[in-house]
Each structure stands twice: as C-alpha cells, then as structure tokens.
Short mmCIF file of C-alpha atoms in Angstrom, two decimals:
data_model
loop_
_atom_site.label_atom_id
_atom_site.label_comp_id
_atom_site.label_asym_id
_atom_site.label_seq_id
_atom_site.Cartn_x
_atom_site.Cartn_y
_atom_site.Cartn_z
CA MET A 151 76.43 102.10 93.93
CA CYS A 152 78.03 102.11 90.55
CA ARG A 153 75.60 104.75 89.29
CA ALA A 154 77.27 107.19 91.89
CA PHE A 155 80.55 107.13 90.00
CA ASN A 156 78.98 108.16 86.76
CA VAL A 157 81.99 110.33 85.41
CA GLY A 158 81.36 109.89 81.65
CA ILE A 159 83.06 106.62 80.93
CA SER A 160 81.22 104.22 78.91
CA ALA A 161 78.85 101.60 80.62
CA THR A 162 80.93 98.74 79.70
CA LEU A 163 84.01 100.00 81.22
CA LEU A 164 82.12 101.36 84.29
CA LEU A 165 80.73 97.90 84.85
CA ILE A 166 84.17 96.27 84.51
CA ALA A 167 85.69 98.67 86.88
CA CYS A 168 82.87 98.40 89.58
CA ASN A 169 82.68 94.65 89.53
CA PHE A 170 86.56 94.45 89.82
CA LEU A 171 86.84 96.96 92.58
CA LEU A 172 83.77 95.95 94.66
CA SER A 173 85.13 92.43 94.83
CA ILE A 174 88.51 93.47 96.48
CA VAL A 175 88.35 97.07 97.92
CA THR A 176 86.07 99.40 99.83
CA PRO A 177 84.16 101.26 97.28
CA ALA A 178 84.59 104.52 98.96
CA LEU A 179 88.33 104.29 98.27
CA SER A 180 88.21 102.72 94.79
CA LEU A 181 88.94 105.85 92.78
CA ALA A 182 92.00 106.83 94.82
CA VAL A 183 93.97 103.82 93.22
CA ARG A 184 93.63 105.56 89.82
CA SER A 185 95.46 108.67 90.85
CA ASN A 186 99.14 109.69 91.57
CA LEU A 187 100.45 107.39 88.80
CA GLU A 188 102.97 109.68 87.04
CA ILE A 189 103.27 109.47 83.19
CA VAL A 190 106.73 110.03 82.23
CA LYS A 191 106.51 109.64 78.63
CA GLN A 192 103.82 108.22 76.28
CA TRP A 193 103.44 107.53 72.65
CA LYS A 194 100.77 106.53 70.00
CA LEU A 195 103.52 104.80 68.02
CA PHE A 196 107.20 105.04 68.26
CA PRO A 197 109.04 107.75 66.25
CA PHE A 198 112.82 107.23 65.68
CA ARG A 199 115.61 109.64 64.89
CA PHE A 200 116.72 107.82 61.88
CA PRO A 201 120.15 108.40 60.06
CA SER A 202 119.92 110.25 56.71
CA HIS A 203 120.38 107.13 54.69
CA ALA A 204 117.81 104.86 56.54
CA PRO A 205 115.39 103.27 54.11
CA VAL A 206 112.18 104.37 56.02
CA SER A 207 109.86 103.78 53.24
CA ASP A 208 110.64 100.03 53.34
CA LEU A 209 108.01 98.43 55.46
CA ASN A 210 110.40 95.50 56.10
CA TYR A 211 112.72 98.01 57.53
CA PHE A 212 110.17 100.30 59.48
CA ASN A 213 106.73 99.56 60.08
CA PRO A 214 105.50 101.65 63.08
CA MET A 215 102.55 99.14 63.52
CA ASN A 216 105.09 96.38 64.32
CA VAL A 217 107.22 98.13 66.93
CA VAL A 218 106.21 97.12 70.51
CA PRO A 219 108.34 97.65 73.72
CA THR A 220 108.97 94.80 76.19
CA SER A 221 111.17 96.71 78.79
CA MET A 222 112.70 99.78 79.91
CA THR A 223 115.71 100.62 82.15
CA VAL A 224 116.20 104.10 83.66
CA ALA A 225 119.84 105.23 83.98
CA TYR A 226 121.13 108.50 85.19
CA ASP A 227 120.65 110.45 82.01
CA ARG A 228 118.67 108.14 79.77
CA ILE A 229 115.95 105.84 79.60
CA PHE A 230 116.61 102.75 77.49
CA ILE A 231 113.74 100.92 75.70
CA ALA A 232 113.93 97.49 74.25
CA THR A 233 111.86 96.80 71.21
CA PRO A 234 112.39 92.98 70.18
CA LYS A 235 112.00 91.79 66.47
CA LEU A 236 108.57 90.24 67.06
CA PHE A 237 107.64 91.23 63.52
CA ALA A 238 109.21 92.53 60.45
CA GLY A 239 109.75 96.28 60.53
CA VAL A 240 111.62 96.96 63.68
CA PRO A 241 114.50 99.27 62.73
CA THR A 242 116.39 98.91 66.01
CA THR A 243 115.93 96.71 68.99
CA LEU A 244 117.50 98.81 71.76
CA SER A 245 116.85 102.69 71.89
CA TYR A 246 117.02 105.42 74.32
CA VAL A 247 115.44 108.90 75.04
CA SER A 248 117.33 111.57 76.94
CA LYS A 249 115.95 112.59 80.33
CA SER A 250 116.70 116.15 79.34
CA ASP A 251 114.17 115.83 76.37
CA TYR A 252 110.95 117.06 77.97
CA ASN A 253 108.73 116.30 75.09
CA GLU A 254 105.85 113.93 75.89
CA SER A 255 106.57 111.57 72.89
CA PRO A 256 110.24 112.03 72.04
CA ALA A 257 111.77 110.24 69.24
CA LEU A 258 113.87 107.10 69.92
CA GLU A 259 117.62 106.97 69.23
CA ALA A 260 119.32 103.82 68.48
CA TYR A 261 121.83 102.62 71.26
CA PRO A 262 124.52 102.87 71.22
CA ASN A 263 124.21 104.06 67.60
CA TRP A 264 122.67 102.92 64.33
CA SER A 265 125.62 100.65 63.38
CA TYR A 266 124.58 98.12 65.92
CA THR A 267 121.50 97.20 64.17
CA VAL A 268 121.06 94.37 61.52
CA SER A 269 117.85 95.86 60.18
CA GLY A 270 118.16 96.49 56.46
CA LEU A 271 121.41 94.49 56.24
CA THR A 272 121.80 91.23 54.10
CA ASN A 273 125.43 90.63 54.69
CA PHE A 274 126.78 90.88 58.25
CA SER A 275 128.82 88.76 60.63
CA CYS A 276 127.45 87.50 63.99
CA SER A 277 130.84 87.69 65.39
CA ASP A 278 130.56 91.54 65.33
CA LEU A 279 128.70 93.67 67.89
CA TYR A 280 125.34 93.62 66.30
CA LEU A 281 122.26 93.55 68.45
CA VAL A 282 119.50 91.41 66.83
CA SER A 283 116.46 91.20 69.10
CA VAL A 284 116.68 92.47 72.70
CA TYR A 285 113.83 91.77 75.26
CA ARG A 286 115.36 93.04 78.43
CA MET A 287 118.33 94.87 79.76
CA ARG A 288 119.60 95.89 83.30
CA ILE A 289 122.22 98.09 84.98
CA ASP A 290 124.72 96.69 87.55
CA SER A 291 126.50 98.45 90.27
CA CYS A 292 129.46 99.67 88.03
CA ASN A 293 127.17 101.65 85.94
CA ARG A 294 127.04 99.17 83.09
CA LEU A 295 124.20 98.12 80.99
CA TRP A 296 123.79 94.33 80.61
CA VAL A 297 121.70 93.71 77.26
CA LEU A 298 120.39 90.31 76.53
CA ASP A 299 120.13 89.54 72.84
CA ALA A 300 117.83 86.80 72.10
CA GLY A 301 119.26 86.64 68.39
CA VAL A 302 115.70 85.82 66.94
CA SER A 303 114.08 87.80 64.23
CA ARG A 304 110.25 87.88 63.41
CA THR A 305 109.40 85.91 66.59
CA PHE A 306 105.66 85.88 65.85
CA GLU A 307 106.03 85.29 62.06
CA ASP A 308 108.72 82.88 60.91
CA SER A 309 110.95 83.03 63.99
CA GLU A 310 114.44 83.10 62.33
CA GLN A 311 117.48 82.38 64.44
CA THR A 312 119.73 85.18 63.06
CA CYS A 313 122.50 84.82 65.45
CA GLN A 314 123.25 83.09 68.76
CA PRO A 315 122.08 84.56 71.89
CA LYS A 316 124.49 86.64 73.62
CA ILE A 317 124.89 89.36 76.39
CA LEU A 318 126.68 92.57 75.64
CA VAL A 319 127.86 94.78 78.61
CA PHE A 320 128.16 98.49 77.70
CA ASP A 321 129.97 100.79 80.12
CA LEU A 322 127.52 103.68 80.38
CA ASN A 323 130.26 106.20 80.91
CA THR A 324 131.68 105.54 77.36
CA ASP A 325 128.89 103.59 75.61
CA GLN A 326 131.47 101.00 74.68
CA VAL A 327 131.13 97.36 75.02
CA VAL A 328 133.36 96.16 77.85
CA LYS A 329 132.38 92.45 77.96
CA ARG A 330 130.53 89.85 75.60
CA ILE A 331 129.20 86.50 76.69
CA ASP A 332 128.28 84.27 73.76
CA LEU A 333 125.79 81.77 75.21
CA PRO A 334 126.91 78.35 73.97
CA LYS A 335 124.54 75.89 72.07
CA ASP A 336 124.85 73.35 74.79
CA VAL A 337 122.50 75.29 77.00
CA LEU A 338 120.12 76.18 74.32
CA ARG A 339 117.30 74.10 72.85
CA ASN A 340 115.59 74.32 69.37
CA GLN A 341 113.44 77.53 69.28
CA SER A 342 114.88 78.75 72.74
CA ILE A 343 114.21 82.51 73.25
CA LEU A 344 115.92 84.34 76.05
CA VAL A 345 113.77 87.02 77.44
CA ASN A 346 114.88 88.28 80.84
CA LEU A 347 118.03 88.28 83.13
CA ILE A 348 118.71 89.13 86.75
CA ILE A 349 122.19 90.27 87.71
CA ASP A 350 123.26 88.88 91.15
CA GLU A 351 126.01 90.82 92.82
CA THR A 352 125.42 89.52 96.39
CA THR A 353 128.65 87.89 96.61
CA SER A 354 130.81 90.16 94.28
CA LYS A 355 134.19 90.75 95.84
CA SER A 356 136.69 91.34 93.23
CA GLY A 357 135.95 94.92 92.46
CA THR A 358 135.34 94.38 88.62
CA CYS A 359 131.64 93.78 88.67
CA ASP A 360 132.48 90.59 86.51
CA ASP A 361 132.21 88.20 89.31
CA VAL A 362 128.57 87.89 89.27
CA PHE A 363 125.87 85.32 88.64
CA VAL A 364 123.44 86.06 85.85
CA TYR A 365 120.04 84.26 85.83
CA ILE A 366 118.38 84.08 82.30
CA ALA A 367 114.84 83.02 81.40
CA ASP A 368 114.16 80.86 78.36
CA THR A 369 110.55 81.26 77.76
CA VAL A 370 109.78 78.89 74.80
CA LYS A 371 111.91 76.03 75.91
CA PRO A 372 111.39 76.92 79.51
CA ALA A 373 114.36 76.95 81.78
CA ILE A 374 116.64 79.11 83.73
CA ILE A 375 120.19 79.64 82.47
CA VAL A 376 122.64 80.35 85.07
CA TYR A 377 126.01 82.11 84.18
CA ASP A 378 128.83 82.12 86.78
CA GLY A 379 131.13 85.27 85.83
CA THR A 380 133.86 84.15 88.32
CA ARG A 381 134.44 80.72 86.64
CA ASP A 382 133.03 81.76 83.20
CA MET A 383 130.79 78.79 83.26
CA VAL A 384 127.13 78.31 82.30
CA TRP A 385 124.48 75.73 82.74
CA ARG A 386 120.76 75.11 82.31
CA LEU A 387 118.15 74.38 84.98
CA VAL A 388 114.66 73.08 84.35
CA HIS A 389 111.46 72.43 86.15
CA PRO A 390 107.79 71.95 85.45
CA ALA A 391 107.04 75.07 87.33
CA MET A 392 108.69 77.11 84.54
CA TRP A 393 106.33 75.63 81.95
CA PRO A 394 103.23 77.39 80.72
CA ASP A 395 99.72 76.01 81.87
CA PRO A 396 97.67 74.95 78.88
CA ASP A 397 94.62 75.91 80.72
CA LEU A 398 95.86 79.57 80.84
CA GLY A 399 97.21 80.21 77.32
CA LEU A 400 94.06 82.30 76.64
CA VAL A 401 94.69 85.88 77.92
CA GLN A 402 91.83 88.34 78.38
CA ILE A 403 92.27 92.18 78.61
CA LEU A 404 88.90 94.03 78.45
CA ASP A 405 87.16 92.60 75.34
CA ASP A 406 90.47 91.39 73.85
CA LYS A 407 91.23 87.70 73.95
CA PHE A 408 94.33 86.12 72.54
CA PHE A 409 96.56 82.90 73.05
CA ILE A 410 100.08 83.18 74.06
CA MET A 411 101.65 80.05 75.46
CA ASP A 412 104.93 81.48 77.06
CA GLY A 413 106.76 79.94 79.83
CA ILE A 414 108.87 81.50 82.33
CA ILE A 415 109.46 85.26 81.80
CA GLY A 416 108.87 87.29 85.03
CA LEU A 417 111.98 87.42 87.36
CA ALA A 418 112.74 89.28 90.59
CA PHE A 419 115.56 88.76 92.97
CA ASP A 420 115.72 89.53 96.73
CA THR A 421 119.26 90.41 97.65
CA VAL A 422 118.43 89.83 101.38
CA SER A 423 117.05 86.33 101.41
CA GLY A 424 118.82 85.34 98.17
CA ASP A 425 115.42 84.06 96.59
CA LEU A 426 114.88 84.30 92.91
CA TYR A 427 110.98 84.76 92.10
CA PHE A 428 109.68 83.69 88.89
CA GLN A 429 106.38 83.13 86.94
CA PRO A 430 105.49 81.87 83.56
CA LEU A 431 103.30 84.10 81.33
CA ALA A 432 100.64 81.33 80.87
CA SER A 433 100.24 80.68 84.53
CA ASP A 434 98.56 82.14 87.59
CA ARG A 435 101.17 80.94 89.93
CA ILE A 436 104.30 82.42 91.40
CA PHE A 437 107.47 80.31 92.36
CA SER A 438 110.82 80.84 93.91
CA ILE A 439 114.15 79.13 94.37
CA ASN A 440 117.05 80.22 96.55
CA LYS A 441 120.38 81.17 94.89
CA LYS A 442 121.95 78.17 96.56
CA GLY A 443 119.95 76.01 94.32
CA LEU A 444 120.74 78.05 91.25
CA ARG A 445 124.44 78.16 91.99
CA ALA A 446 124.91 74.48 92.76
CA GLY A 447 125.57 73.62 89.00
CA PRO A 448 123.69 71.41 86.65
CA ARG A 449 121.40 68.82 87.97
CA ARG A 450 121.48 65.05 87.37
CA LEU A 451 118.47 63.85 85.14
CA HIS A 452 116.09 62.99 87.93
CA ASP A 453 117.21 65.57 90.50
CA ILE A 454 114.39 67.91 91.52
CA LEU A 455 115.24 71.52 92.00
CA PRO A 456 114.35 73.15 95.45
CA ILE A 457 111.47 75.26 94.06
CA ARG A 458 108.71 76.68 96.25
CA PHE A 459 105.15 77.18 95.06
CA LEU A 460 104.10 80.59 96.69
CA GLY A 461 100.52 80.86 95.55
CA LYS A 462 98.11 82.03 92.75
CA LYS A 463 97.35 85.32 91.18
CA SER A 464 93.99 86.42 89.85
CA SER A 465 95.14 86.24 86.24
CA GLN A 466 98.34 85.79 84.09
CA GLY A 467 101.15 88.38 84.20
CA LEU A 468 104.71 89.22 82.90
CA PRO A 469 106.85 91.21 85.19
CA LEU A 470 107.83 90.74 88.80
CA TYR A 471 109.48 93.37 90.81
CA LEU A 472 110.91 92.99 94.42
CA ALA A 473 110.65 96.14 96.51
CA PRO A 474 113.85 96.36 98.52
CA GLN A 475 112.10 98.55 101.33
CA ASP A 476 110.03 95.55 102.56
CA GLY A 477 110.56 92.58 100.33
CA SER A 478 107.28 92.81 98.69
CA LEU A 479 106.60 91.44 95.17
CA LEU A 480 104.96 93.82 92.76
CA PHE A 481 103.22 92.34 89.78
CA SER A 482 100.50 93.30 87.27
CA PRO A 483 97.63 90.73 86.64
CA LEU A 484 96.68 91.37 83.04
CA THR A 485 92.79 90.79 83.28
CA GLU A 486 92.63 93.18 86.18
CA THR A 487 94.82 95.89 84.54
CA ALA A 488 96.24 96.81 87.82
CA ILE A 489 99.47 96.98 89.77
CA VAL A 490 99.50 95.06 93.04
CA SER A 491 101.87 94.08 95.81
CA TRP A 492 102.18 91.06 98.03
CA HIS A 493 104.59 90.04 100.77
CA PRO A 494 105.83 86.53 100.72
CA LYS A 495 106.03 86.39 104.71
CA THR A 496 103.21 88.39 105.98
CA ASN A 497 100.74 87.61 103.03
CA GLN A 498 99.69 91.28 103.01
CA GLN A 499 98.64 92.56 99.72
CA ALA A 500 97.50 95.87 98.43
CA LEU A 501 96.00 97.26 95.26
CA LEU A 502 98.44 100.07 94.19
CA PHE A 503 96.99 101.23 91.00
CA TYR A 504 94.00 100.27 88.77
CA ASP A 505 93.30 101.82 85.40
CA VAL A 506 91.69 100.00 82.39
CA GLU A 507 93.13 102.31 79.79
CA VAL A 508 96.65 103.06 81.27
CA LEU A 509 97.61 99.65 82.69
CA GLN A 510 96.72 97.41 79.64
CA PHE A 511 99.51 94.79 79.30
CA VAL A 512 102.16 95.99 81.76
CA CYS A 513 105.18 94.31 80.22
CA ASP A 514 108.02 95.63 82.72
CA ILE A 515 108.47 96.83 86.32
CA SER A 516 111.86 98.07 87.62
CA ASP A 517 113.53 100.89 89.45
CA SER A 518 116.57 103.10 88.84
CA PRO A 519 119.60 103.13 90.85
CA TRP A 520 119.63 106.98 90.48
CA GLU A 521 116.04 107.59 91.87
CA GLN A 522 115.76 105.91 95.27
CA GLY A 523 112.13 104.78 96.29
CA TYR A 524 110.80 105.30 92.56
CA VAL A 525 109.38 102.45 90.76
CA TYR A 526 109.01 102.39 86.88
CA ALA A 527 106.47 100.45 84.84
CA VAL A 528 105.77 100.24 81.07
CA SER A 529 102.56 99.22 79.32
CA SER A 530 102.23 98.58 75.71
CA LYS A 531 98.69 97.48 74.61
CA PHE A 532 100.26 94.54 73.14
CA ASN A 533 96.91 92.93 73.11
CA ARG A 534 95.96 95.25 70.39
CA PHE A 535 98.84 94.75 68.27
CA THR A 536 98.56 90.85 68.58
CA LEU A 537 94.95 91.09 67.23
CA GLU A 538 95.89 93.82 64.64
CA LYS A 539 93.45 96.28 66.17
CA VAL A 540 95.84 99.08 66.72
CA ASN A 541 94.24 102.60 66.78
CA ARG A 542 96.89 104.96 65.50
CA GLN A 543 95.25 107.94 67.19
CA GLU A 544 95.33 106.79 70.61
CA ILE A 545 98.18 106.30 73.17
CA ASN A 546 99.45 102.86 72.97
CA PHE A 547 102.73 103.00 75.06
CA ARG A 548 103.18 104.52 78.46
CA LEU A 549 106.13 104.85 80.77
CA MET A 550 105.04 105.46 84.29
CA ARG A 551 106.66 106.21 87.79
CA PHE A 552 105.40 106.13 91.30
CA LYS A 553 106.71 106.06 94.77
CA PHE A 554 106.89 102.76 96.75
CA PRO A 555 105.37 102.19 99.40
CA HIS A 556 102.35 104.04 97.69
CA LYS A 557 100.41 106.16 100.37
CA ASN A 558 97.02 105.62 98.38
CA ALA A 559 97.36 101.83 98.16
CA VAL A 560 94.01 99.95 99.05
CA GLN A 561 94.06 96.64 100.89
CA ALA A 562 93.26 93.89 98.59
CA ARG A 563 91.91 90.44 99.32
CA ALA A 564 91.33 88.52 96.10
CA LEU A 565 94.34 89.27 93.93
CA PHE A 566 96.70 86.73 95.45
CA THR A 567 95.97 83.31 97.30
CA SER A 568 98.84 81.93 99.32
CA SER A 569 99.74 78.27 98.89
CA GLU A 570 98.43 75.56 100.99
CA ASN A 571 100.64 72.88 102.22
CA ILE A 572 102.54 71.50 99.20
CA ARG A 573 101.37 68.04 98.17
CA GLY A 574 103.11 65.59 96.09
CA ASP A 575 106.82 65.32 95.09
CA LEU A 576 107.15 68.13 92.66
CA TYR A 577 108.59 70.72 95.13
CA THR A 578 111.26 68.71 97.04
CA SER A 579 114.92 69.25 97.52
CA THR A 580 117.54 66.72 96.40
CA ASN A 581 118.19 65.45 99.89
CA GLY A 582 114.51 64.24 99.98
CA GLN A 583 113.51 67.01 102.42
CA ARG A 584 109.99 68.50 101.92
CA VAL A 585 110.12 72.24 101.05
CA ASN A 586 108.05 74.32 103.19
CA ALA A 587 106.01 76.86 101.38
CA TYR A 588 106.65 79.43 104.18
CA ASN A 589 110.11 79.21 105.96
CA ASP A 590 110.54 82.08 108.47
CA SER A 591 114.24 81.60 108.17
CA ASP A 592 114.27 82.82 104.56
CA TYR A 593 113.27 86.37 105.60
CA THR A 594 114.38 88.95 108.15
CA ASN A 595 111.50 90.85 110.10
CA VAL A 596 109.92 93.30 107.88
CA ASP A 597 110.54 96.00 110.56
CA GLU A 598 114.30 95.11 110.80
CA ARG A 599 114.90 94.42 107.09
CA SER A 600 118.03 96.34 105.69
CA VAL A 601 119.20 96.16 102.17
CA PRO A 602 123.03 95.74 101.78
CA LEU A 603 124.57 98.33 99.58
CA PRO A 604 126.31 97.08 96.35
CA SER A 605 129.97 96.48 96.64
CA HIS A 606 130.58 99.35 94.38
CA ILE A 607 128.43 102.57 94.22
CA TYR A 608 127.22 103.81 90.89
CA THR A 609 129.63 106.44 89.43
CA LEU A 610 129.65 108.84 86.49
CA GLU A 611 133.46 108.78 86.31
CA ARG A 612 134.99 107.26 83.05
CA SER A 613 135.87 103.69 83.46
CA HIS A 614 139.54 102.73 83.64
CA LYS A 615 138.80 99.31 82.42
CA ILE A 616 137.96 99.24 78.75
CA TYR A 617 138.42 95.91 77.04
CA GLN A 618 138.28 96.86 73.33
CA HIS A 619 139.99 98.82 70.74
CA ASN A 620 138.38 102.08 69.49
CA GLY A 621 137.90 102.52 65.85
CA LEU A 622 136.10 101.06 63.15
CA LYS A 623 133.30 98.53 63.87
CA ASN A 624 134.96 95.40 62.87
CA ASN A 625 137.85 96.13 65.49
CA LEU A 626 135.49 96.58 68.35
CA HIS A 627 135.14 92.84 69.26
CA THR A 628 138.68 92.17 70.50
CA PHE A 629 138.50 91.50 74.13
CA VAL A 630 140.63 90.46 77.10
CA GLY A 631 140.01 86.94 78.27
CA SER A 632 137.61 84.34 76.83
CA GLN A 633 134.63 85.50 74.79
CA THR A 634 132.65 82.19 75.06
CA PRO A 635 132.12 80.71 78.59
CA HIS A 636 132.92 77.21 79.19
CA ILE A 637 130.07 74.69 79.29
CA VAL A 638 130.15 72.30 82.33
CA ASN A 639 129.16 68.77 82.08
CA GLU A 640 125.30 68.60 81.55
CA TYR A 641 122.96 65.82 81.65
CA PRO A 642 120.79 65.13 78.61
CA LEU A 643 117.47 66.72 79.92
CA GLU A 644 115.94 66.82 76.55
CA GLN A 645 115.21 63.20 77.08
CA ALA A 646 112.74 64.42 79.69
CA GLY A 647 110.62 66.40 77.29
CA TYR A 648 112.96 69.46 76.79
#
C-alpha cells in the first residue's frame, strides 16, 4: 500500500509517514491532511533590520544560528515574533513584521524599537523599560500587547538572571507602555523561567482592561503564578501535574533525539467553561483547573488544587489552543509532526494536518482577534538547533495559517486517550470531594455553545489612557499607581520540594 504513494520522497520518510497514518486514519484520505496549510511567512534564518550602529559582526550580539522563535501573535497590521535569549547572539527578543510586507522572508524589526533591547549593553538599569528575554505575548480586548519578560539570558548556556521577570503592556495604537507589572521575588524560585501567559477577561467590568486575571507558567520550577489586576495581588500555585515526567524527557522528531526536562508550558483557556488547560513539555498528559480554583488565592501547605487529569497524548508537545467555535483543544504531538484536535466532552479527535517537514517542533498555536475563524501556528525546527545540526540552506522557521473547523480533517483514533476513573488522592479538591474526570456541568452542549464577546471590542482608535510621559527613554517608566503588585501571605511550599 505504501508503494502506491511513491511521490519522490525518501524511503525513510515514506516509511515514517505510512506507519503513522495507517495507524490512525483511512489510507485513502491520508494525503488530504497535508494540503491547505497556508504558509504565511518562512525563513531559513532570521534577518533583522538593524540600526546603523549595531555591532552585527560580533557573534555575542548577533549569531543567526542561535536565534529561534518560541511564539507569535498576530495583530491588526503586524505579526509579532518572540525570540528568547536561549543562547548568546540574540540581538532583540521581541520583533515584528508588517502585514503589508509581502516578502516571503521579511526582515524582523525590533519592537517597539531597538532602544528596548539590552543586547550589546554592559551598563543598564532593570528599572528602565528594557526587554531581556520574551517567550510569549498576547493581545487583550483593548488592543494591548501583554509581553511576558522572563529576564533570563542564555538559558541553555549559563542561564544568567539579568533582570527580575515582569510584564510590559503596550498600547498597540501608540506603541507605548501603559502598564508595568514587576513580579515579586516571593512568587519566584531559584532558576524560575516564566514562559507563557493567559489573560482572563471573563469578569472584567471596569472598562479599563486592567481588572483581569493573568495566569503565568513557570516551567523550570513548575507552577502557575496568578496575577489579580483588580487587587494588584499575585500568588503561586503548585501541583505535581505541572512537573516534567522523567520518563518523557527524551524527545524524538524524525531521527533527532534530545533531552528537554521542562515542566508546564502549554496553556489554553476556555472562556465559556472557565477551564484553564495545561501541559508540561516533558509529559504525555493534559490537565485542567477551573478559574475558581486559580482565583481562590494561595493554598496552604497540604491543600490539593482541584486539578483534573484529562488523558494522554501520543507524544510530548508545547502549545495548547482552545477553539472557541466548539471548545476543542488543538495541540501538536512532537514525534508525530502533526496538528490535531480533541474535544474534552465528546472525546472526538481529528488529525488536522500532518507534515514531516513543515510541522517539526510546532512551538505556538494561537488566533488573531482581527481574523475570525483563522488559527495560526509557528514551527521552528528547534530540534536541529539544539543538536547543532542546522542547515542554513533549508527553511527552518514557518508561520502558518488555517481555518477551523478544517474541512479536510481526518478522524483519528490513536492520538489522544481519555482518562479512566481517577485513582488515588492526587486529583481531589480541598473539601475532600473526588474530582470527576468528566463533569458535564463544566460544558455547554456543543451545538448550543456560544462565546461571549469581550467587554470591549478591539479598536484602532488612539488610546485615551496613557500612563507614561513621552520623551527620553529614562522618562518612560513613570506610571500612575503601583508598579509592583502586593504579595499576599504565602505558605513556604519550597519545603515540599519546590
């Protein structure tokens, strides 16, 4: 049967493709999932539009072999790309390309400009508005970009804590910082690296987009950090479900094998049910916790978070995305080089796309508030960079787009296994009630599902609420209100192994 699909690809890749597809889909439909994945942009290596004085010949400032994306966010007129400082030689950690630039591989421009990067600087103040190392960023309903800065340089080398982690919120109408949240040391641990964030606006009422909850993933010292914008408070929540699995630290993509023992990274939020879904990287499991459990504040030492174990994937993965149309979860199992969907209530799953070249190491899946129905994904061939096997002559980074639901999706049976009845006391709530793996009250009927509109519609009008002075850079960090959130009383969870 595999010989019938002899289309010129090598025997090795053909065998991998056939074995995978024959195990989960009808062979006659197998090639359909490879089509209709729109490539928006692609690069062999990232070029940058440097300022004239940039020391581009210095490999400590710019080494194109060390610049790898971890996230993208699509705005009205721009596509933002995060390139954290995993290695030396990353000139800027947050960049953008214009949607009006129709080049296949456009040069990246630093956001909001080159004065925000610490690359090449030996003397700077962390109190100023510098961006050190950004893994992810998201847009809220007021057209503002929330940028999570981990503050760590050369993560895969000597892992220097250059500055404290923070969130900078940019008004995309003016490209000015309108809010700064410095995350206090009390909610961090030694070597904490903050890699993802979710903005929960489901109860936002004040009309400022500041009365939100933000859920932040700490991957090296696994935890979820919760920021309450209304009360300007922050706390840390931990659970073994957020930890990496030592048996799943070895990742395989085609012939590449490498170890990466990261904890919680992938986050997705359902605005209808209020469930936050999450997954560690070194794991084959997906979990969830309702916003009520997140918002309840810090836990006492022996309290157990009300976490649900949903089931197992076919292999490890990074991103999670919640499709608002029907509440399905989209994810990308790394070994299978695919994008798949699974519905938590119906247990229906589908293979949306499969491609051994294009879908190597999908690192982010998200949508754009300006393009209803479209889902974006970015792949990075991170496996090749980690093993120092990068081919400069092939495409290493791709930004892709597709419509969801996808009409050519193929029913899959082996990519996700739903959980059995939960055993043990790990997944219990604080009142001693057993947490059911499937609780119909958590979801509306799929056919009746409706997604509430945000309290404020995205706008291109200039903001009337700017919290900073214009002028020189050292005058840009004057804000109304507290710059540092208050820390609530927290129990010493580090005694339990954190």
